[in-house]
Amino acid sequence: MTLEQAYKECSRIQKKHGKSYFFATLFFQKKQRKAVNALYAFFRLPDEMVDTETPEKADVLLEQWEADWMACMNGAETTHPVLMATRDVFFKYDIPMQYASDFLAAMRQDLTKTRYEDYPSLQGYMYGSAVVVGLMMVYIIGWIKDTTFDQVQQPAAALGEAMQLTNFIRDIGEDFRLRGRIYMPLDELRTFHLTEKDIEQASMSQNMVEFLQWQIARADELYEEANKGIALLNKEGRLPVRLASDLYRFILRKIEQNQYDVFTKRAKTSLTEKIKTIPLSMLYV
């Protein structure tokens, strides 16, 4: 398999599994778009292992994936298209290896940890599962003159956290029903007089609605923080990042339109809605 074929396979994976991300990625220049395709595929495959296999089998698969990845980065030959393309991206953009290690550690954590007592604990997980993704994107896009990585990393981290929190809010019912996981902090559930039983029973009580409104407000604040940093990125990367931010944030609006029913209704955006978002996103870049 050639490197170009490997990149094409990564694009296919992103197109299949990440509709909103893929749509926004189309607005990158070709070189950056290919890099983003590769990173998405690299993250998606371990995520699929964790979400679709038994914990025991997923643990074995993750261990093998990380071993193959480390060997690949240390010069071993590989025929796996995702590893081949991702290695090229890491070397081309000088992305720290630690980010990949942190991500895979978060995936392993998913196999044994299904509850989070408070938000700081959840943030620890989100750092590996989402924040490092935002930080890697910064390396691919680059930042403007007279700006440092330290200045752009906080907004990038906020965007990763916002998107992950959006996923958690949208998927409360599915995560519990299919995987027995509750990502929402338990102490915050208690603050709104909710228990695990409310999630198990798909309760749409007023307490649940207010809890979801509060979580959505938190996510909105993170998107606002993230969007303030887009101007620090190199110009060619601003629109796709803003578009990805707006498209994912729109999921929150869909949840509101669904009367906060995250148990029986799936909040998602149509292609028409995605297209309509483009000119709005362009106003801010």
PDB file of C-alpha atoms in Angstrom:
ATOM      1  CA  MET A   1       0.000   0.000   0.000  1.00  0.00           C
ATOM      2  CA  THR A   2       1.301   3.445  -0.895  1.00  0.00           C
ATOM      3  CA  LEU A   3       1.198   6.401   1.470  1.00  0.00           C
ATOM      4  CA  GLU A   4      -1.363   8.104  -0.764  1.00  0.00           C
ATOM      5  CA  GLN A   5      -3.608   5.031  -0.565  1.00  0.00           C
ATOM      6  CA  ALA A   6      -3.205   5.047   3.209  1.00  0.00           C
ATOM      7  CA  TYR A   7      -4.416   8.642   3.383  1.00  0.00           C
ATOM      8  CA  LYS A   8      -7.402   7.791   1.194  1.00  0.00           C
ATOM      9  CA  GLU A   9      -8.394   5.016   3.598  1.00  0.00           C
ATOM     10  CA  CYS A  10      -8.210   7.481   6.498  1.00  0.00           C
ATOM     11  CA  SER A  11     -10.475   9.845   4.580  1.00  0.00           C
ATOM     12  CA  ARG A  12     -12.950   7.013   4.033  1.00  0.00           C
ATOM     13  CA  ILE A  13     -13.006   6.248   7.764  1.00  0.00           C
ATOM     14  CA  GLN A  14     -13.632   9.866   8.702  1.00  0.00           C
ATOM     15  CA  LYS A  15     -16.349  10.266   6.085  1.00  0.00           C
ATOM     16  CA  LYS A  16     -18.126   7.159   7.374  1.00  0.00           C
ATOM     17  CA  HIS A  17     -17.953   7.856  11.101  1.00  0.00           C
ATOM     18  CA  GLY A  18     -17.578  11.609  11.594  1.00  0.00           C
ATOM     19  CA  LYS A  19     -20.067  13.427   9.392  1.00  0.00           C
ATOM     20  CA  SER A  20     -19.779  16.887  11.009  1.00  0.00           C
ATOM     21  CA  TYR A  21     -16.004  16.647  11.387  1.00  0.00           C
ATOM     22  CA  PHE A  22     -15.601  15.440   7.809  1.00  0.00           C
ATOM     23  CA  PHE A  23     -17.746  18.265   6.448  1.00  0.00           C
ATOM     24  CA  ALA A  24     -15.647  20.887   8.249  1.00  0.00           C
ATOM     25  CA  THR A  25     -12.423  19.142   7.212  1.00  0.00           C
ATOM     26  CA  LEU A  26     -13.312  19.677   3.542  1.00  0.00           C
ATOM     27  CA  PHE A  27     -12.491  23.367   4.015  1.00  0.00           C
ATOM     28  CA  PHE A  28      -8.849  22.733   4.888  1.00  0.00           C
ATOM     29  CA  GLN A  29      -6.203  22.940   2.209  1.00  0.00           C
ATOM     30  CA  LYS A  30      -5.379  19.491   0.817  1.00  0.00           C
ATOM     31  CA  LYS A  31      -2.194  18.943   2.830  1.00  0.00           C
ATOM     32  CA  GLN A  32      -3.881  19.797   6.126  1.00  0.00           C
ATOM     33  CA  ARG A  33      -7.053  17.940   5.193  1.00  0.00           C
ATOM     34  CA  LYS A  34      -5.119  14.719   4.673  1.00  0.00           C
ATOM     35  CA  ALA A  35      -3.411  15.162   8.038  1.00  0.00           C
ATOM     36  CA  VAL A  36      -6.739  15.690   9.801  1.00  0.00           C
ATOM     37  CA  ASN A  37      -8.200  12.625   8.053  1.00  0.00           C
ATOM     38  CA  ALA A  38      -5.303  10.558   9.394  1.00  0.00           C
ATOM     39  CA  LEU A  39      -5.624  11.806  12.963  1.00  0.00           C
ATOM     40  CA  TYR A  40      -9.364  11.185  12.981  1.00  0.00           C
ATOM     41  CA  ALA A  41      -8.858   7.595  11.808  1.00  0.00           C
ATOM     42  CA  PHE A  42      -6.108   7.057  14.379  1.00  0.00           C
ATOM     43  CA  PHE A  43      -8.492   8.138  17.143  1.00  0.00           C
ATOM     44  CA  ARG A  44     -11.553   6.417  15.746  1.00  0.00           C
ATOM     45  CA  LEU A  45     -10.230   2.871  15.546  1.00  0.00           C
ATOM     46  CA  PRO A  46      -9.276   2.544  19.250  1.00  0.00           C
ATOM     47  CA  ASP A  47     -12.535   4.271  20.183  1.00  0.00           C
ATOM     48  CA  GLU A  48     -14.420   1.638  18.191  1.00  0.00           C
ATOM     49  CA  MET A  49     -12.520  -1.128  19.986  1.00  0.00           C
ATOM     50  CA  VAL A  50     -13.605   0.240  23.354  1.00  0.00           C
ATOM     51  CA  ASP A  51     -17.211   0.846  22.349  1.00  0.00           C
ATOM     52  CA  THR A  52     -17.965  -2.357  20.437  1.00  0.00           C
ATOM     53  CA  GLU A  53     -15.872  -5.115  22.034  1.00  0.00           C
ATOM     54  CA  THR A  54     -15.969  -6.727  25.470  1.00  0.00           C
ATOM     55  CA  PRO A  55     -13.593  -5.041  27.951  1.00  0.00           C
ATOM     56  CA  GLU A  56     -11.340  -8.103  27.886  1.00  0.00           C
ATOM     57  CA  LYS A  57     -11.054  -8.208  24.103  1.00  0.00           C
ATOM     58  CA  ALA A  58     -10.787  -4.418  23.825  1.00  0.00           C
ATOM     59  CA  ASP A  59      -7.898  -4.460  26.303  1.00  0.00           C
ATOM     60  CA  VAL A  60      -6.013  -6.949  24.133  1.00  0.00           C
ATOM     61  CA  LEU A  61      -6.761  -4.995  20.953  1.00  0.00           C
ATOM     62  CA  LEU A  62      -5.682  -1.690  22.511  1.00  0.00           C
ATOM     63  CA  GLU A  63      -2.451  -3.211  23.782  1.00  0.00           C
ATOM     64  CA  GLN A  64      -1.679  -4.549  20.308  1.00  0.00           C
ATOM     65  CA  TRP A  65      -2.627  -1.243  18.673  1.00  0.00           C
ATOM     66  CA  GLU A  66      -0.298   0.708  20.951  1.00  0.00           C
ATOM     67  CA  ALA A  67       2.511  -1.807  20.448  1.00  0.00           C
ATOM     68  CA  ASP A  68       2.114  -1.583  16.671  1.00  0.00           C
ATOM     69  CA  TRP A  69       2.004   2.213  16.885  1.00  0.00           C
ATOM     70  CA  MET A  70       5.165   2.447  18.979  1.00  0.00           C
ATOM     71  CA  ALA A  71       6.983   0.013  16.706  1.00  0.00           C
ATOM     72  CA  CYS A  72       5.842   1.995  13.683  1.00  0.00           C
ATOM     73  CA  MET A  73       7.096   5.262  15.179  1.00  0.00           C
ATOM     74  CA  ASN A  74      10.413   3.600  15.998  1.00  0.00           C
ATOM     75  CA  GLY A  75      11.004   2.673  12.370  1.00  0.00           C
ATOM     76  CA  ALA A  76       9.305  -0.694  11.935  1.00  0.00           C
ATOM     77  CA  GLU A  77       7.561  -1.330   8.635  1.00  0.00           C
ATOM     78  CA  THR A  78       3.774  -1.334   8.695  1.00  0.00           C
ATOM     79  CA  THR A  79       1.095  -2.138   6.160  1.00  0.00           C
ATOM     80  CA  HIS A  80      -1.712  -0.696   8.263  1.00  0.00           C
ATOM     81  CA  PRO A  81      -2.987   2.379   6.390  1.00  0.00           C
ATOM     82  CA  VAL A  82      -3.947   4.361   9.492  1.00  0.00           C
ATOM     83  CA  LEU A  83      -0.630   3.783  11.236  1.00  0.00           C
ATOM     84  CA  MET A  84       1.255   4.539   8.025  1.00  0.00           C
ATOM     85  CA  ALA A  85      -0.523   7.852   7.448  1.00  0.00           C
ATOM     86  CA  THR A  86      -0.499   8.925  11.098  1.00  0.00           C
ATOM     87  CA  ARG A  87       3.227   8.295  11.405  1.00  0.00           C
ATOM     88  CA  ASP A  88       3.747  10.552   8.402  1.00  0.00           C
ATOM     89  CA  VAL A  89       1.640  13.267  10.064  1.00  0.00           C
ATOM     90  CA  PHE A  90       3.471  13.059  13.400  1.00  0.00           C
ATOM     91  CA  PHE A  91       6.868  13.382  11.732  1.00  0.00           C
ATOM     92  CA  LYS A  92       5.773  16.032   9.230  1.00  0.00           C
ATOM     93  CA  TYR A  93       4.249  18.333  11.866  1.00  0.00           C
ATOM     94  CA  ASP A  94       6.533  17.394  14.770  1.00  0.00           C
ATOM     95  CA  ILE A  95       3.604  16.402  16.996  1.00  0.00           C
ATOM     96  CA  PRO A  96       4.654  15.237  20.485  1.00  0.00           C
ATOM     97  CA  MET A  97       4.316  11.473  20.908  1.00  0.00           C
ATOM     98  CA  GLN A  98       2.965  11.997  24.414  1.00  0.00           C
ATOM     99  CA  TYR A  99      -0.354  13.181  22.981  1.00  0.00           C
ATOM    100  CA  ALA A 100      -0.964   9.796  21.364  1.00  0.00           C
ATOM    101  CA  SER A 101       0.019   8.027  24.583  1.00  0.00           C
ATOM    102  CA  ASP A 102      -2.378  10.194  26.590  1.00  0.00           C
ATOM    103  CA  PHE A 103      -5.185   9.429  24.163  1.00  0.00           C
ATOM    104  CA  LEU A 104      -4.638   5.677  24.316  1.00  0.00           C
ATOM    105  CA  ALA A 105      -4.450   5.845  28.122  1.00  0.00           C
ATOM    106  CA  ALA A 106      -7.891   7.486  28.131  1.00  0.00           C
ATOM    107  CA  MET A 107      -9.236   4.709  25.916  1.00  0.00           C
ATOM    108  CA  ARG A 108      -7.925   2.107  28.364  1.00  0.00           C
ATOM    109  CA  GLN A 109      -9.526   4.048  31.211  1.00  0.00           C
ATOM    110  CA  ASP A 110     -12.891   3.609  29.486  1.00  0.00           C
ATOM    111  CA  LEU A 111     -12.575  -0.143  30.001  1.00  0.00           C
ATOM    112  CA  THR A 112     -12.553   0.046  33.791  1.00  0.00           C
ATOM    113  CA  LYS A 113     -13.921   3.432  34.834  1.00  0.00           C
ATOM    114  CA  THR A 114     -17.610   4.021  34.166  1.00  0.00           C
ATOM    115  CA  ARG A 115     -18.400   6.777  36.696  1.00  0.00           C
ATOM    116  CA  TYR A 116     -16.925  10.193  37.542  1.00  0.00           C
ATOM    117  CA  GLU A 117     -17.559  11.731  40.930  1.00  0.00           C
ATOM    118  CA  ASP A 118     -16.926  15.331  39.918  1.00  0.00           C
ATOM    119  CA  TYR A 119     -16.052  17.526  36.954  1.00  0.00           C
ATOM    120  CA  PRO A 120     -12.288  17.731  37.637  1.00  0.00           C
ATOM    121  CA  SER A 121     -12.202  13.914  37.479  1.00  0.00           C
ATOM    122  CA  LEU A 122     -14.061  14.003  34.177  1.00  0.00           C
ATOM    123  CA  GLN A 123     -11.686  16.670  32.876  1.00  0.00           C
ATOM    124  CA  GLY A 124      -8.803  14.295  33.555  1.00  0.00           C
ATOM    125  CA  TYR A 125     -10.413  11.796  31.210  1.00  0.00           C
ATOM    126  CA  MET A 126     -11.352  14.454  28.647  1.00  0.00           C
ATOM    127  CA  TYR A 127      -7.753  15.648  28.481  1.00  0.00           C
ATOM    128  CA  GLY A 128      -6.700  12.337  26.963  1.00  0.00           C
ATOM    129  CA  SER A 129      -9.846  11.640  24.971  1.00  0.00           C
ATOM    130  CA  ALA A 130     -10.394  15.100  23.458  1.00  0.00           C
ATOM    131  CA  VAL A 131      -8.123  17.936  24.586  1.00  0.00           C
ATOM    132  CA  VAL A 132      -4.994  16.369  23.088  1.00  0.00           C
ATOM    133  CA  VAL A 133      -6.879  16.200  19.783  1.00  0.00           C
ATOM    134  CA  GLY A 134      -7.269  19.975  19.835  1.00  0.00           C
ATOM    135  CA  LEU A 135      -3.594  20.391  20.695  1.00  0.00           C
ATOM    136  CA  MET A 136      -2.529  18.189  17.783  1.00  0.00           C
ATOM    137  CA  MET A 137      -4.702  20.247  15.468  1.00  0.00           C
ATOM    138  CA  VAL A 138      -2.749  23.341  16.489  1.00  0.00           C
ATOM    139  CA  TYR A 139       0.459  21.711  15.249  1.00  0.00           C
ATOM    140  CA  ILE A 140      -1.164  20.943  11.895  1.00  0.00           C
ATOM    141  CA  ILE A 141      -2.724  24.393  11.394  1.00  0.00           C
ATOM    142  CA  GLY A 142       0.005  26.527  12.926  1.00  0.00           C
ATOM    143  CA  TRP A 143      -0.324  29.953  14.514  1.00  0.00           C
ATOM    144  CA  ILE A 144       0.294  33.529  13.491  1.00  0.00           C
ATOM    145  CA  LYS A 145       3.506  35.477  13.938  1.00  0.00           C
ATOM    146  CA  ASP A 146       4.217  36.906  17.397  1.00  0.00           C
ATOM    147  CA  THR A 147       1.943  34.271  18.950  1.00  0.00           C
ATOM    148  CA  THR A 148       3.206  31.336  20.998  1.00  0.00           C
ATOM    149  CA  PHE A 149       1.903  27.810  21.393  1.00  0.00           C
ATOM    150  CA  ASP A 150       1.093  28.623  25.015  1.00  0.00           C
ATOM    151  CA  GLN A 151      -1.337  31.301  23.809  1.00  0.00           C
ATOM    152  CA  VAL A 152      -3.220  29.031  21.421  1.00  0.00           C
ATOM    153  CA  GLN A 153      -3.271  25.844  23.463  1.00  0.00           C
ATOM    154  CA  GLN A 154      -5.916  26.987  25.971  1.00  0.00           C
ATOM    155  CA  PRO A 155      -8.551  27.854  23.318  1.00  0.00           C
ATOM    156  CA  ALA A 156      -7.700  24.621  21.487  1.00  0.00           C
ATOM    157  CA  ALA A 157      -8.116  22.665  24.711  1.00  0.00           C
ATOM    158  CA  ALA A 158     -11.437  24.413  25.359  1.00  0.00           C
ATOM    159  CA  LEU A 159     -12.734  23.364  21.935  1.00  0.00           C
ATOM    160  CA  GLY A 160     -11.767  19.744  22.510  1.00  0.00           C
ATOM    161  CA  GLU A 161     -13.465  19.791  25.903  1.00  0.00           C
ATOM    162  CA  ALA A 162     -16.566  21.517  24.511  1.00  0.00           C
ATOM    163  CA  MET A 163     -16.979  18.933  21.759  1.00  0.00           C
ATOM    164  CA  GLN A 164     -16.479  16.027  24.134  1.00  0.00           C
ATOM    165  CA  LEU A 165     -18.933  17.476  26.644  1.00  0.00           C
ATOM    166  CA  THR A 166     -21.422  17.910  23.795  1.00  0.00           C
ATOM    167  CA  ASN A 167     -21.019  14.213  22.990  1.00  0.00           C
ATOM    168  CA  PHE A 168     -21.576  13.274  26.614  1.00  0.00           C
ATOM    169  CA  ILE A 169     -24.741  15.375  26.860  1.00  0.00           C
ATOM    170  CA  ARG A 170     -26.148  14.055  23.582  1.00  0.00           C
ATOM    171  CA  ASP A 171     -25.296  10.428  24.373  1.00  0.00           C
ATOM    172  CA  ILE A 172     -26.369  10.199  28.040  1.00  0.00           C
ATOM    173  CA  GLY A 173     -29.011   7.590  27.266  1.00  0.00           C
ATOM    174  CA  GLU A 174     -26.977   5.613  24.745  1.00  0.00           C
ATOM    175  CA  ASP A 175     -23.820   5.496  26.878  1.00  0.00           C
ATOM    176  CA  PHE A 176     -25.749   4.043  29.808  1.00  0.00           C
ATOM    177  CA  ARG A 177     -27.957   1.720  27.795  1.00  0.00           C
ATOM    178  CA  LEU A 178     -25.245   0.213  25.588  1.00  0.00           C
ATOM    179  CA  ARG A 179     -22.103   0.545  27.698  1.00  0.00           C
ATOM    180  CA  GLY A 180     -23.201   1.064  31.299  1.00  0.00           C
ATOM    181  CA  ARG A 181     -21.306   4.355  31.448  1.00  0.00           C
ATOM    182  CA  ILE A 182     -22.291   7.642  33.045  1.00  0.00           C
ATOM    183  CA  TYR A 183     -19.955  10.481  32.142  1.00  0.00           C
ATOM    184  CA  MET A 184     -22.023  13.180  33.816  1.00  0.00           C
ATOM    185  CA  PRO A 185     -20.405  14.014  37.208  1.00  0.00           C
ATOM    186  CA  LEU A 186     -22.269  12.262  40.009  1.00  0.00           C
ATOM    187  CA  ASP A 187     -22.001  15.186  42.418  1.00  0.00           C
ATOM    188  CA  GLU A 188     -23.662  17.443  39.846  1.00  0.00           C
ATOM    189  CA  LEU A 189     -26.464  14.935  39.360  1.00  0.00           C
ATOM    190  CA  ARG A 190     -27.019  15.009  43.113  1.00  0.00           C
ATOM    191  CA  THR A 191     -27.087  18.811  43.078  1.00  0.00           C
ATOM    192  CA  PHE A 192     -30.133  18.567  40.821  1.00  0.00           C
ATOM    193  CA  HIS A 193     -31.635  15.797  42.985  1.00  0.00           C
ATOM    194  CA  LEU A 194     -30.957  13.157  40.358  1.00  0.00           C
ATOM    195  CA  THR A 195     -29.537   9.644  40.675  1.00  0.00           C
ATOM    196  CA  GLU A 196     -28.320   6.926  38.337  1.00  0.00           C
ATOM    197  CA  LYS A 197     -31.854   5.582  38.483  1.00  0.00           C
ATOM    198  CA  ASP A 198     -33.107   8.672  36.648  1.00  0.00           C
ATOM    199  CA  ILE A 199     -30.744   7.910  33.773  1.00  0.00           C
ATOM    200  CA  GLU A 200     -31.585   4.211  33.828  1.00  0.00           C
ATOM    201  CA  GLN A 201     -35.306   5.029  33.655  1.00  0.00           C
ATOM    202  CA  ALA A 202     -34.779   7.758  31.014  1.00  0.00           C
ATOM    203  CA  SER A 203     -36.518  10.225  33.300  1.00  0.00           C
ATOM    204  CA  MET A 204     -37.421  13.524  31.655  1.00  0.00           C
ATOM    205  CA  SER A 205     -38.344  15.235  34.916  1.00  0.00           C
ATOM    206  CA  GLN A 206     -37.997  18.974  35.446  1.00  0.00           C
ATOM    207  CA  ASN A 207     -34.854  18.255  37.457  1.00  0.00           C
ATOM    208  CA  MET A 208     -33.352  16.440  34.474  1.00  0.00           C
ATOM    209  CA  VAL A 209     -34.255  19.291  32.130  1.00  0.00           C
ATOM    210  CA  GLU A 210     -32.626  21.836  34.447  1.00  0.00           C
ATOM    211  CA  PHE A 211     -29.559  19.624  34.789  1.00  0.00           C
ATOM    212  CA  LEU A 212     -29.210  19.419  31.008  1.00  0.00           C
ATOM    213  CA  GLN A 213     -29.726  23.163  30.642  1.00  0.00           C
ATOM    214  CA  TRP A 214     -26.894  23.710  33.111  1.00  0.00           C
ATOM    215  CA  GLN A 215     -24.550  21.331  31.271  1.00  0.00           C
ATOM    216  CA  ILE A 216     -25.408  22.936  27.927  1.00  0.00           C
ATOM    217  CA  ALA A 217     -24.609  26.373  29.359  1.00  0.00           C
ATOM    218  CA  ARG A 218     -21.216  25.053  30.477  1.00  0.00           C
ATOM    219  CA  ALA A 219     -20.522  23.704  26.994  1.00  0.00           C
ATOM    220  CA  ASP A 220     -21.581  27.009  25.419  1.00  0.00           C
ATOM    221  CA  GLU A 221     -19.078  28.849  27.626  1.00  0.00           C
ATOM    222  CA  LEU A 222     -16.336  26.504  26.452  1.00  0.00           C
ATOM    223  CA  TYR A 223     -17.227  27.139  22.800  1.00  0.00           C
ATOM    224  CA  GLU A 224     -17.070  30.890  23.439  1.00  0.00           C
ATOM    225  CA  GLU A 225     -13.632  30.529  25.003  1.00  0.00           C
ATOM    226  CA  ALA A 226     -12.453  28.372  22.111  1.00  0.00           C
ATOM    227  CA  ASN A 227     -13.740  30.716  19.420  1.00  0.00           C
ATOM    228  CA  LYS A 228     -11.762  33.624  20.870  1.00  0.00           C
ATOM    229  CA  GLY A 229      -8.555  31.790  19.984  1.00  0.00           C
ATOM    230  CA  ILE A 230      -9.348  31.060  16.336  1.00  0.00           C
ATOM    231  CA  ALA A 231      -7.896  34.415  15.232  1.00  0.00           C
ATOM    232  CA  LEU A 232      -4.514  33.232  16.570  1.00  0.00           C
ATOM    233  CA  LEU A 233      -4.391  30.349  14.094  1.00  0.00           C
ATOM    234  CA  ASN A 234      -2.921  30.606  10.614  1.00  0.00           C
ATOM    235  CA  LYS A 235      -5.526  32.088   8.290  1.00  0.00           C
ATOM    236  CA  GLU A 236      -6.101  29.007   6.121  1.00  0.00           C
ATOM    237  CA  GLY A 237      -7.157  26.971   9.153  1.00  0.00           C
ATOM    238  CA  ARG A 238      -9.614  29.384  10.713  1.00  0.00           C
ATOM    239  CA  LEU A 239     -12.764  28.630   8.706  1.00  0.00           C
ATOM    240  CA  PRO A 240     -12.707  24.834   9.116  1.00  0.00           C
ATOM    241  CA  VAL A 241     -12.067  25.179  12.849  1.00  0.00           C
ATOM    242  CA  ARG A 242     -14.847  27.730  13.283  1.00  0.00           C
ATOM    243  CA  LEU A 243     -17.157  25.596  11.156  1.00  0.00           C
ATOM    244  CA  ALA A 244     -16.404  22.490  13.225  1.00  0.00           C
ATOM    245  CA  SER A 245     -17.056  24.506  16.379  1.00  0.00           C
ATOM    246  CA  ASP A 246     -20.348  25.884  15.067  1.00  0.00           C
ATOM    247  CA  LEU A 247     -21.571  22.538  13.727  1.00  0.00           C
ATOM    248  CA  TYR A 248     -20.870  20.746  16.973  1.00  0.00           C
ATOM    249  CA  ARG A 249     -22.345  23.556  19.025  1.00  0.00           C
ATOM    250  CA  PHE A 250     -25.475  23.311  16.892  1.00  0.00           C
ATOM    251  CA  ILE A 251     -26.001  19.837  18.372  1.00  0.00           C
ATOM    252  CA  LEU A 252     -26.767  21.619  21.645  1.00  0.00           C
ATOM    253  CA  ARG A 253     -29.430  23.674  19.897  1.00  0.00           C
ATOM    254  CA  LYS A 254     -30.910  20.459  18.465  1.00  0.00           C
ATOM    255  CA  ILE A 255     -31.099  19.009  21.969  1.00  0.00           C
ATOM    256  CA  GLU A 256     -33.010  22.097  23.029  1.00  0.00           C
ATOM    257  CA  GLN A 257     -35.317  21.734  20.024  1.00  0.00           C
ATOM    258  CA  ASN A 258     -35.907  18.121  21.089  1.00  0.00           C
ATOM    259  CA  GLN A 259     -37.153  19.389  24.471  1.00  0.00           C
ATOM    260  CA  TYR A 260     -33.947  18.040  26.078  1.00  0.00           C
ATOM    261  CA  ASP A 261     -34.918  14.442  25.318  1.00  0.00           C
ATOM    262  CA  VAL A 262     -31.499  12.793  25.138  1.00  0.00           C
ATOM    263  CA  PHE A 263     -32.964   9.345  25.754  1.00  0.00           C
ATOM    264  CA  THR A 264     -35.261   8.706  22.783  1.00  0.00           C
ATOM    265  CA  LYS A 265     -34.242  11.384  20.265  1.00  0.00           C
ATOM    266  CA  ARG A 266     -30.878  11.684  18.526  1.00  0.00           C
ATOM    267  CA  ALA A 267     -29.660  15.270  18.115  1.00  0.00           C
ATOM    268  CA  LYS A 268     -28.000  15.539  14.709  1.00  0.00           C
ATOM    269  CA  THR A 269     -27.639  18.056  11.911  1.00  0.00           C
ATOM    270  CA  SER A 270     -28.762  17.515   8.328  1.00  0.00           C
ATOM    271  CA  LEU A 271     -26.609  18.268   5.280  1.00  0.00           C
ATOM    272  CA  THR A 272     -28.810  21.292   4.561  1.00  0.00           C
ATOM    273  CA  GLU A 273     -28.207  22.622   8.066  1.00  0.00           C
ATOM    274  CA  LYS A 274     -24.475  22.059   7.676  1.00  0.00           C
ATOM    275  CA  ILE A 275     -24.424  24.017   4.406  1.00  0.00           C
ATOM    276  CA  LYS A 276     -26.419  26.869   5.935  1.00  0.00           C
ATOM    277  CA  THR A 277     -23.821  27.118   8.701  1.00  0.00           C
ATOM    278  CA  ILE A 278     -20.980  27.948   6.295  1.00  0.00           C
ATOM    279  CA  PRO A 279     -21.784  31.646   5.656  1.00  0.00           C
ATOM    280  CA  LEU A 280     -22.457  32.191   9.353  1.00  0.00           C
ATOM    281  CA  SER A 281     -19.078  30.705  10.268  1.00  0.00           C
ATOM    282  CA  MET A 282     -17.381  32.814   7.592  1.00  0.00           C
ATOM    283  CA  LEU A 283     -18.575  35.975   9.322  1.00  0.00           C
ATOM    284  CA  TYR A 284     -16.291  35.259  12.263  1.00  0.00           C
ATOM    285  CA  VAL A 285     -13.014  34.423  10.512  1.00  0.00           C
TER     286      VAL A 285
END
